[in-house]
Short mmCIF file of C-alpha atoms in Angstrom, two decimals:
data_model
loop_
_atom_site.label_atom_id
_atom_site.label_comp_id
_atom_site.label_asym_id
_atom_site.label_seq_id
_atom_site.Cartn_x
_atom_site.Cartn_y
_atom_site.Cartn_z
CA UNK A 1 -7.99 -19.68 -1.49
CA UNK A 2 -5.71 -16.81 -0.62
CA UNK A 3 -5.42 -13.92 -3.07
CA UNK A 4 -3.10 -10.97 -3.62
CA UNK A 5 -5.73 -8.25 -3.69
CA UNK A 6 -3.58 -5.17 -3.41
CA UNK A 7 -0.10 -3.78 -3.93
CA UNK A 8 1.03 -0.79 -1.92
CA UNK A 9 4.22 1.23 -2.14
CA UNK A 10 5.50 3.43 0.62
CA UNK A 11 8.52 5.31 1.77
CA UNK A 12 10.16 3.80 4.84
CA UNK A 13 12.46 6.60 5.96
CA UNK A 14 13.16 6.73 9.71
CA UNK A 15 12.41 10.47 9.85
CA UNK A 16 8.70 9.69 9.27
CA UNK A 17 8.68 7.49 12.36
CA UNK A 18 10.53 10.17 14.31
CA UNK A 19 8.02 12.84 13.17
CA UNK A 20 5.16 10.71 14.55
CA UNK A 21 6.91 10.03 17.83
CA UNK A 22 7.78 13.68 18.44
CA UNK A 23 4.35 15.04 17.50
CA UNK A 24 5.59 16.82 14.35
CA UNK A 25 3.44 14.97 11.86
CA UNK A 26 1.16 17.98 11.32
CA UNK A 27 3.76 20.75 11.27
CA UNK A 28 4.58 22.79 8.16
CA UNK A 29 7.33 20.45 7.03
CA UNK A 30 5.72 17.03 7.63
CA UNK A 31 2.06 18.04 7.37
CA UNK A 32 1.78 17.62 3.57
CA UNK A 33 3.38 14.16 3.79
CA UNK A 34 0.99 12.88 6.43
CA UNK A 35 -1.91 14.58 4.68
CA UNK A 36 -0.98 12.65 1.55
CA UNK A 37 -1.11 9.42 3.54
CA UNK A 38 -4.46 10.21 5.23
CA UNK A 39 -6.56 8.81 2.35
CA UNK A 40 -4.56 5.56 2.41
CA UNK A 41 -5.04 5.27 6.17
CA UNK A 42 -8.78 5.79 5.78
CA UNK A 43 -8.97 3.35 2.89
CA UNK A 44 -7.05 0.59 4.62
CA UNK A 45 -9.00 0.99 7.88
CA UNK A 46 -12.20 -0.12 6.12
CA UNK A 47 -12.73 -3.78 7.01
CA UNK A 48 -13.06 -4.88 3.37
CA UNK A 49 -9.65 -3.34 2.60
CA UNK A 50 -7.69 -4.36 5.68
CA UNK A 51 -5.40 -7.25 4.73
CA UNK A 52 -5.21 -10.49 6.67
CA UNK A 53 -1.53 -10.73 5.82
CA UNK A 54 1.03 -8.38 4.29
CA UNK A 55 4.07 -9.70 2.45
CA UNK A 56 6.23 -6.70 3.27
CA UNK A 57 9.15 -6.26 0.88
CA UNK A 58 11.86 -4.00 2.27
CA UNK A 59 15.57 -3.79 2.68
CA UNK A 60 17.26 -4.43 5.97
CA UNK A 61 19.49 -1.40 6.64
CA UNK A 62 22.36 -3.28 8.27
CA UNK A 63 20.23 -4.16 11.29
CA UNK A 64 19.43 -7.86 11.19
CA UNK A 65 22.08 -8.66 8.61
CA UNK A 66 25.61 -7.35 9.04
CA UNK A 67 28.61 -7.98 6.76
CA UNK A 68 28.66 -11.56 7.99
CA UNK A 69 25.61 -12.69 6.03
CA UNK A 70 24.04 -10.96 3.02
CA UNK A 71 20.95 -12.77 1.70
CA UNK A 72 19.67 -11.51 -1.64
CA UNK A 73 16.06 -12.59 -1.02
CA UNK A 74 14.95 -13.62 2.47
CA UNK A 75 11.60 -14.47 4.05
CA UNK A 76 10.63 -14.36 7.71
CA UNK A 77 8.87 -17.57 8.74
CA UNK A 78 8.88 -16.98 12.51
CA UNK A 79 5.97 -16.31 14.88
CA UNK A 80 7.01 -12.75 15.74
CA UNK A 81 9.69 -10.16 15.04
CA UNK A 82 10.86 -7.42 17.39
CA UNK A 83 11.69 -3.83 16.34
CA UNK A 84 15.48 -3.49 15.97
CA UNK A 85 17.63 -1.12 18.00
CA UNK A 86 19.29 0.91 15.25
CA UNK A 87 21.36 3.10 17.52
CA UNK A 88 18.69 5.17 19.25
CA UNK A 89 16.80 2.35 20.95
CA UNK A 90 14.08 0.23 19.29
CA UNK A 91 11.18 2.13 17.65
CA UNK A 92 8.32 2.19 20.19
CA UNK A 93 5.98 0.13 18.02
CA UNK A 94 4.29 -3.26 18.49
CA UNK A 95 6.07 -6.49 17.61
CA UNK A 96 5.43 -7.64 14.07
CA UNK A 97 3.36 -10.83 14.19
CA UNK A 98 4.20 -13.29 11.43
CA UNK A 99 2.11 -15.89 9.62
CA UNK A 100 4.37 -18.96 9.70
CA UNK A 101 1.93 -21.20 7.78
CA UNK A 102 1.68 -18.86 4.81
CA UNK A 103 5.32 -17.80 5.05
CA UNK A 104 6.60 -21.38 4.93
CA UNK A 105 4.15 -22.13 2.13
CA UNK A 106 5.50 -19.19 0.12
CA UNK A 107 9.12 -20.12 0.92
CA UNK A 108 8.65 -23.71 -0.24
CA UNK A 109 6.72 -22.64 -3.34
CA UNK A 110 9.35 -20.08 -4.33
CA UNK A 111 12.17 -22.59 -4.01
CA UNK A 112 10.27 -25.07 -6.18
CA UNK A 113 9.76 -22.17 -8.61
CA UNK A 114 13.57 -21.68 -8.87
CA UNK A 115 13.93 -18.83 -6.35
CA UNK A 116 16.53 -20.06 -3.86
CA UNK A 117 15.24 -18.29 -0.77
CA UNK A 118 17.00 -17.64 2.50
CA UNK A 119 14.64 -18.54 5.36
CA UNK A 120 14.91 -17.04 8.80
CA UNK A 121 12.93 -17.44 11.98
CA UNK A 122 14.59 -15.13 14.44
CA UNK A 123 15.23 -11.61 13.26
CA UNK A 124 14.65 -8.04 14.42
CA UNK A 125 12.91 -5.80 11.89
CA UNK A 126 14.16 -2.27 11.32
CA UNK A 127 12.56 0.96 10.10
CA UNK A 128 12.35 -0.47 6.57
CA UNK A 129 9.61 -2.81 7.81
CA UNK A 130 8.00 -0.88 10.67
CA UNK A 131 7.80 2.69 9.30
CA UNK A 132 5.43 1.72 6.44
CA UNK A 133 3.22 -0.04 9.03
CA UNK A 134 3.16 3.13 11.12
CA UNK A 135 2.34 5.25 8.07
CA UNK A 136 -0.63 3.03 7.15
CA UNK A 137 -1.95 2.07 10.57
CA UNK A 138 -0.85 4.92 12.86
CA UNK A 139 0.04 4.10 16.43
CA UNK A 140 -2.08 1.10 17.51
CA UNK A 141 -1.31 -1.20 20.47
CA UNK A 142 -0.96 -4.03 17.99
CA UNK A 143 -0.82 -4.15 14.18
CA UNK A 144 -4.20 -5.03 12.67
CA UNK A 145 -2.83 -7.87 10.53
CA UNK A 146 -0.10 -10.46 10.19
CA UNK A 147 3.11 -9.50 8.42
CA UNK A 148 5.61 -11.64 6.57
CA UNK A 149 8.89 -9.70 6.46
CA UNK A 150 10.59 -10.08 3.08
CA UNK A 151 14.03 -8.42 3.10
CA UNK A 152 15.90 -7.86 -0.16
CA UNK A 153 19.56 -6.93 -0.38
CA UNK A 154 19.93 -3.54 -2.05
CA UNK A 155 22.93 -2.46 0.03
CA UNK A 156 25.89 -4.60 -1.03
CA UNK A 157 26.40 -4.78 -4.81
CA UNK A 158 25.07 -6.27 -6.87
CA UNK A 159 21.44 -6.23 -5.73
CA UNK A 160 19.02 -8.42 -7.71
CA UNK A 161 18.05 -7.16 -11.17
CA UNK A 162 14.71 -5.51 -11.83
CA UNK A 163 13.73 -8.42 -14.05
CA UNK A 164 14.49 -10.93 -11.30
CA UNK A 165 12.43 -8.90 -8.82
CA UNK A 166 9.52 -8.68 -11.25
CA UNK A 167 9.61 -12.45 -11.84
CA UNK A 168 9.80 -13.06 -8.09
CA UNK A 169 6.60 -11.07 -7.64
CA UNK A 170 4.86 -13.32 -10.14
CA UNK A 171 6.03 -16.38 -8.21
CA UNK A 172 4.79 -14.88 -4.93
CA UNK A 173 1.38 -14.39 -6.55
CA UNK A 174 1.28 -18.04 -7.63
CA UNK A 175 2.41 -19.17 -4.18
CA UNK A 176 -0.29 -17.14 -2.42
CA UNK A 177 -2.96 -18.43 -4.79
CA UNK A 178 -2.08 -22.04 -3.98
CA UNK A 179 -2.59 -21.50 -0.24
CA UNK A 180 -5.93 -23.08 0.67
CA UNK A 181 -7.05 -20.68 3.39
CA UNK A 182 -9.23 -17.73 2.33
CA UNK A 183 -6.96 -14.76 2.97
CA UNK A 184 -6.77 -11.17 1.75
CA UNK A 185 -3.03 -10.74 1.09
CA UNK A 186 -1.25 -7.49 0.31
CA UNK A 187 2.22 -7.21 -1.16
CA UNK A 188 3.97 -3.99 -0.21
CA UNK A 189 7.05 -2.61 -1.93
CA UNK A 190 8.84 -0.05 0.20
CA UNK A 191 11.68 2.43 -0.06
CA UNK A 192 12.58 5.02 -2.67
CA UNK A 193 12.00 7.11 -4.56
CA UNK A 194 15.01 9.09 -5.84
CA UNK A 195 17.55 9.75 -3.09
CA UNK A 196 21.24 9.65 -2.35
CA UNK A 197 22.56 9.57 1.21
CA UNK A 198 26.30 9.61 0.61
CA UNK A 199 29.13 11.70 -0.77
CA UNK A 200 29.18 15.09 -2.50
CA UNK A 201 26.18 14.07 -4.64
CA UNK A 202 23.96 13.51 -1.56
CA UNK A 203 20.55 15.13 -1.81
CA UNK A 204 19.89 14.11 -5.40
CA UNK A 205 16.21 14.15 -6.39
CA UNK A 206 14.86 13.45 -9.87
CA UNK A 207 11.18 14.25 -10.19
CA UNK A 208 10.98 13.45 -13.91
CA UNK A 209 12.51 10.02 -13.38
CA UNK A 210 10.25 9.27 -10.41
CA UNK A 211 7.01 10.23 -12.15
CA UNK A 212 7.98 8.21 -15.21
CA UNK A 213 8.87 5.28 -12.96
CA UNK A 214 5.41 5.39 -11.37
CA UNK A 215 3.75 5.56 -14.77
CA UNK A 216 5.72 2.62 -16.16
CA UNK A 217 5.26 0.61 -12.97
CA UNK A 218 1.52 0.86 -13.52
CA UNK A 219 1.37 0.59 -17.31
CA UNK A 220 4.50 -1.11 -18.62
CA UNK A 221 6.32 -2.92 -15.80
CA UNK A 222 7.83 -5.47 -18.20
CA UNK A 223 9.87 -2.78 -19.97
CA UNK A 224 10.65 -1.06 -16.68
CA UNK A 225 11.96 -4.31 -15.22
CA UNK A 226 14.71 -4.38 -17.87
CA UNK A 227 16.24 -1.08 -16.72
CA UNK A 228 19.84 -1.77 -15.64
CA UNK A 229 21.16 -0.86 -12.18
CA UNK A 230 23.39 1.89 -13.54
CA UNK A 231 20.37 3.84 -14.71
CA UNK A 232 18.80 3.76 -11.23
CA UNK A 233 22.09 5.00 -9.81
CA UNK A 234 22.67 7.75 -12.35
CA UNK A 235 19.07 8.99 -12.42
CA UNK A 236 17.66 8.24 -8.96
CA UNK A 237 20.78 8.37 -6.75
CA UNK A 238 22.76 5.64 -5.04
CA UNK A 239 19.92 4.76 -2.66
CA UNK A 240 17.28 5.08 -5.40
CA UNK A 241 18.17 1.47 -6.22
CA UNK A 242 15.60 0.55 -3.54
CA UNK A 243 13.01 1.02 -6.27
CA UNK A 244 13.79 -2.45 -7.67
CA UNK A 245 11.77 -3.73 -4.70
CA UNK A 246 8.64 -2.06 -6.08
CA UNK A 247 8.87 -4.44 -9.03
CA UNK A 248 8.38 -7.41 -6.66
CA UNK A 249 5.10 -5.85 -5.55
CA UNK A 250 4.11 -5.10 -9.14
CA UNK A 251 4.95 -8.61 -10.32
CA UNK A 252 2.52 -9.99 -7.74
CA UNK A 253 -0.45 -8.12 -9.25
CA UNK A 254 -0.62 -9.64 -12.74
CA UNK A 255 -0.74 -7.97 -16.14
CA UNK A 256 -3.09 -5.04 -15.75
CA UNK A 257 -3.55 -2.90 -12.68
CA UNK A 258 -5.60 0.09 -11.67
CA UNK A 259 -4.07 2.78 -9.48
CA UNK A 260 -6.57 3.62 -6.77
CA UNK A 261 -4.31 6.24 -5.28
CA UNK A 262 -1.12 7.87 -6.44
CA UNK A 263 0.77 10.21 -4.10
CA UNK A 264 4.15 11.85 -4.76
CA UNK A 265 5.95 14.37 -2.55
CA UNK A 266 9.29 16.22 -2.44
CA UNK A 267 11.12 16.29 -0.05
CA UNK A 268 10.84 13.97 2.91
CA UNK A 269 14.19 14.60 4.58
CA UNK A 270 16.70 13.44 1.90
CA UNK A 271 14.20 11.65 -0.31
CA UNK A 272 11.39 11.91 -2.80
CA UNK A 273 8.41 9.93 -1.59
CA UNK A 274 5.89 7.86 -3.53
CA UNK A 275 2.88 6.07 -2.04
CA UNK A 276 0.56 4.08 -4.28
CA UNK A 277 -2.41 1.75 -3.93
CA UNK A 278 -2.65 -0.64 -6.89
CA UNK A 279 -5.10 -3.46 -7.51
CA UNK A 280 -5.37 -6.09 -10.26
CA UNK A 281 -7.70 -4.59 -12.86
CA UNK A 282 -10.23 -7.44 -12.87
CA UNK A 283 -10.88 -7.17 -9.11
CA UNK A 284 -10.07 -3.48 -8.56
CA UNK A 285 -12.22 -1.36 -6.28
CA UNK A 286 -13.22 2.30 -6.60
CA UNK A 287 -10.44 4.83 -7.02
CA UNK A 288 -10.03 7.37 -4.24
CA UNK A 289 -11.00 10.99 -4.81
CA UNK A 290 -8.69 12.69 -5.61
CA UNK A 291 -6.84 9.80 -7.19
CA UNK A 292 -3.57 11.66 -7.87
CA UNK A 293 -1.96 13.92 -5.28
CA UNK A 294 1.35 15.72 -5.78
CA UNK A 295 2.72 17.98 -3.09
CA UNK A 296 5.87 19.73 -2.02
CA UNK A 297 8.23 22.08 -3.72
CA UNK A 298 8.28 22.43 -7.49
CA UNK A 299 5.18 20.28 -7.94
CA UNK A 300 1.98 21.53 -9.44
CA UNK A 301 -1.07 20.20 -7.65
CA UNK A 302 -2.34 17.27 -9.70
CA UNK A 303 -5.98 17.09 -10.79
CA UNK B 1 23.49 -29.77 -22.31
CA UNK B 2 20.67 -27.62 -21.07
CA UNK B 3 19.34 -24.76 -23.13
CA UNK B 4 21.70 -21.80 -23.44
CA UNK B 5 21.22 -19.30 -20.68
CA UNK B 6 20.07 -15.75 -21.35
CA UNK B 7 22.65 -13.20 -22.32
CA UNK B 8 24.97 -12.60 -19.38
CA UNK B 9 26.00 -9.25 -17.94
CA UNK B 10 29.74 -8.59 -18.29
CA UNK B 11 30.80 -8.21 -14.67
CA UNK B 12 33.86 -6.11 -15.53
CA UNK B 13 31.85 -3.62 -17.55
CA UNK B 14 29.19 -3.62 -14.80
CA UNK B 15 31.71 -2.82 -12.07
CA UNK B 16 33.50 -0.21 -14.20
CA UNK B 17 30.22 1.65 -14.74
CA UNK B 18 29.66 1.78 -10.99
CA UNK B 19 32.78 3.96 -10.72
CA UNK B 20 31.52 6.42 -13.34
CA UNK B 21 29.12 8.41 -11.15
CA UNK B 22 30.42 11.72 -9.81
CA UNK B 23 30.50 12.15 -6.03
CA UNK B 24 29.36 8.58 -5.41
CA UNK B 25 31.04 5.44 -4.05
CA UNK B 26 28.88 2.45 -4.82
CA UNK B 27 29.14 -0.26 -2.15
CA UNK B 28 30.80 -2.90 -4.29
CA UNK B 29 32.48 -6.05 -2.99
CA UNK B 30 35.83 -4.28 -3.10
CA UNK B 31 34.58 -1.56 -0.75
CA UNK B 32 32.65 -4.05 1.38
CA UNK B 33 35.85 -6.04 1.95
CA UNK B 34 37.91 -2.95 2.71
CA UNK B 35 35.32 -1.65 5.16
CA UNK B 36 34.49 -4.95 6.85
CA UNK B 37 35.74 -4.02 10.33
CA UNK B 38 34.62 -0.40 10.10
CA UNK B 39 31.10 -1.55 9.29
CA UNK B 40 31.14 -4.25 11.95
CA UNK B 41 32.27 -1.66 14.51
CA UNK B 42 29.28 0.51 13.50
CA UNK B 43 26.93 -2.49 13.89
CA UNK B 44 28.20 -3.01 17.43
CA UNK B 45 26.59 0.33 18.36
CA UNK B 46 23.17 -1.31 18.10
CA UNK B 47 23.67 -2.42 21.72
CA UNK B 48 23.22 0.14 24.49
CA UNK B 49 26.13 -1.23 26.54
CA UNK B 50 28.46 -0.83 23.54
CA UNK B 51 27.25 2.73 22.92
CA UNK B 52 28.07 3.53 26.54
CA UNK B 53 31.54 2.01 26.34
CA UNK B 54 32.21 3.81 23.03
CA UNK B 55 31.11 7.17 24.41
CA UNK B 56 33.21 6.71 27.55
CA UNK B 57 36.44 6.19 25.57
CA UNK B 58 36.09 6.29 21.80
CA UNK B 59 39.73 5.61 21.00
CA UNK B 60 39.98 2.58 23.28
CA UNK B 61 36.73 1.15 21.93
CA UNK B 62 37.88 1.61 18.33
CA UNK B 63 41.11 -0.24 19.13
CA UNK B 64 39.02 -3.38 19.66
CA UNK B 65 37.93 -3.40 15.99
CA UNK B 66 41.01 -4.05 13.86
CA UNK B 67 40.57 -0.73 12.03
CA UNK B 68 43.16 0.89 9.77
CA UNK B 69 44.60 4.10 11.27
CA UNK B 70 42.78 6.07 8.56
CA UNK B 71 39.44 4.45 9.40
CA UNK B 72 39.94 5.05 13.12
CA UNK B 73 40.81 8.72 12.51
CA UNK B 74 37.81 9.16 10.21
CA UNK B 75 35.49 7.90 12.96
CA UNK B 76 37.09 10.10 15.61
CA UNK B 77 36.73 13.10 13.26
CA UNK B 78 33.16 12.07 12.26
CA UNK B 79 34.34 12.55 8.68
CA UNK B 80 31.72 10.52 6.80
CA UNK B 81 33.31 10.99 3.38
CA UNK B 82 36.57 9.63 4.75
CA UNK B 83 34.70 6.71 6.37
CA UNK B 84 33.13 5.86 3.02
CA UNK B 85 36.59 6.03 1.40
CA UNK B 86 37.63 3.43 3.97
CA UNK B 87 34.82 1.13 2.86
CA UNK B 88 32.09 2.33 5.19
CA UNK B 89 28.48 2.11 4.09
CA UNK B 90 25.98 4.75 5.12
CA UNK B 91 23.45 2.26 6.53
CA UNK B 92 26.11 0.79 8.79
CA UNK B 93 27.48 4.23 9.64
CA UNK B 94 23.96 5.36 10.57
CA UNK B 95 24.48 3.51 13.87
CA UNK B 96 27.31 5.95 14.59
CA UNK B 97 25.41 9.13 13.81
CA UNK B 98 22.35 7.79 15.64
CA UNK B 99 24.58 7.18 18.66
CA UNK B 100 25.57 10.85 18.32
CA UNK B 101 21.88 11.80 18.20
CA UNK B 102 22.21 13.05 14.61
CA UNK B 103 19.68 12.68 11.81
CA UNK B 104 20.22 11.09 8.40
CA UNK B 105 19.80 14.52 6.87
CA UNK B 106 22.55 16.07 8.97
CA UNK B 107 24.94 13.20 8.26
CA UNK B 108 24.19 13.14 4.52
CA UNK B 109 24.48 16.91 4.31
CA UNK B 110 27.86 16.83 6.06
CA UNK B 111 29.30 14.96 3.06
CA UNK B 112 28.37 17.65 0.53
CA UNK B 113 30.49 20.55 1.75
CA UNK B 114 27.31 22.52 2.41
CA UNK B 115 26.21 23.83 5.79
CA UNK B 116 23.36 22.01 7.50
CA UNK B 117 21.02 24.93 6.77
CA UNK B 118 22.08 25.19 3.11
CA UNK B 119 21.57 21.47 2.59
CA UNK B 120 18.14 21.48 4.26
CA UNK B 121 17.15 24.45 2.06
CA UNK B 122 18.36 22.66 -1.08
CA UNK B 123 16.11 19.72 -0.21
CA UNK B 124 13.12 21.99 0.39
CA UNK B 125 13.83 23.59 -3.00
CA UNK B 126 13.43 20.20 -4.67
CA UNK B 127 16.82 18.58 -4.04
CA UNK B 128 19.99 18.33 -6.09
CA UNK B 129 19.41 18.12 -9.83
CA UNK B 130 20.91 15.10 -11.60
CA UNK B 131 21.95 17.46 -14.43
CA UNK B 132 25.71 17.15 -14.98
CA UNK B 133 26.26 14.59 -12.19
CA UNK B 134 25.15 11.42 -13.93
CA UNK B 135 28.42 10.37 -15.52
CA UNK B 136 32.08 11.31 -15.11
CA UNK B 137 33.06 10.11 -18.58
CA UNK B 138 29.99 11.38 -20.37
CA UNK B 139 29.93 14.68 -18.51
CA UNK B 140 26.13 14.80 -18.52
#
């Protein structure tokens, strides 16, 4: 049977993709970010850790969905998805190859489990989906695994509640586990952490909130899932609301998890960045060494 | 009757809270409706042929989009705060600043009243503190 072996969180900001494309990923500004991702890249490149399929939770940034249609939870069931042209031409990355059998299985299972999904077959995927792939897999000719795009509306209010996202993750786990084929499935939650991209308050970063969020995501996601939207907005900035998507990933991992790797960095352009590898405690592998890495301004080196 | 549903969120209180954050315009339905055409115009810039037509004659291109005069002027001025007042959303408007070859950081910084260099330095110094800008009413 298929299993959710791993949850990963990652930033998806377009500037990371641009830094790779323009050869700046090892300069003074971006170097610490990419260095923080190096252990994840090495870890995921090992055959036993490379997923067969990723359920990639992200928000579409007004690329595939305009004001005409605003699905709260959507799932890509098509064969392949092209990188979107977001105003500067499509990102020069491979097409995302879907897994229609598993995607349709998850879609049907979720609907029977009271999540009224929006299903799409044809859709371009934007930086929210492709930048995390680039950060984990570099610049290959094709992605090393199948990807099921799973866009969540966090742009037009109200987005789904944290509790609803957490419960959805649990339903995704059940759906994956009822798929007969033997597959290593990852669920990725992308976006965040604290950031605000609009108005006079733009540039907001809240390290204390972010580090507490990571801790609760690992140790007490149930309580975390009850945090109301207004607290995300006040504490983590208007775009910090993307963090609700991490609860979908966390919900898919069961009660107890082990953090194999825990990276936090300030700043990546306008944002604070968090990248985690989590696994269900009962099947968790070895933690990376070092396990916790903090970098950037105003952060003491961890461990 | 089915079992009573969980406690419901009061939508009026929810929406009122969204207006309580200093320097922030949350993209509520009210703003989404106001900015419908402005945001759809921005989406149109995802196609190269539209970017070319827009660059060739911005004013004429904008006239195709049913914009209010204030929204049109805000686009011509590249005044992102004014665009957001007109119901624009930054992810839609990103198609405009990408068409201009600008980064997210430059566009976001332009809304703060800081220079590009000052804003970039603030981010390197750890970003803007939430202290004092969490709540208008509460003043914390």
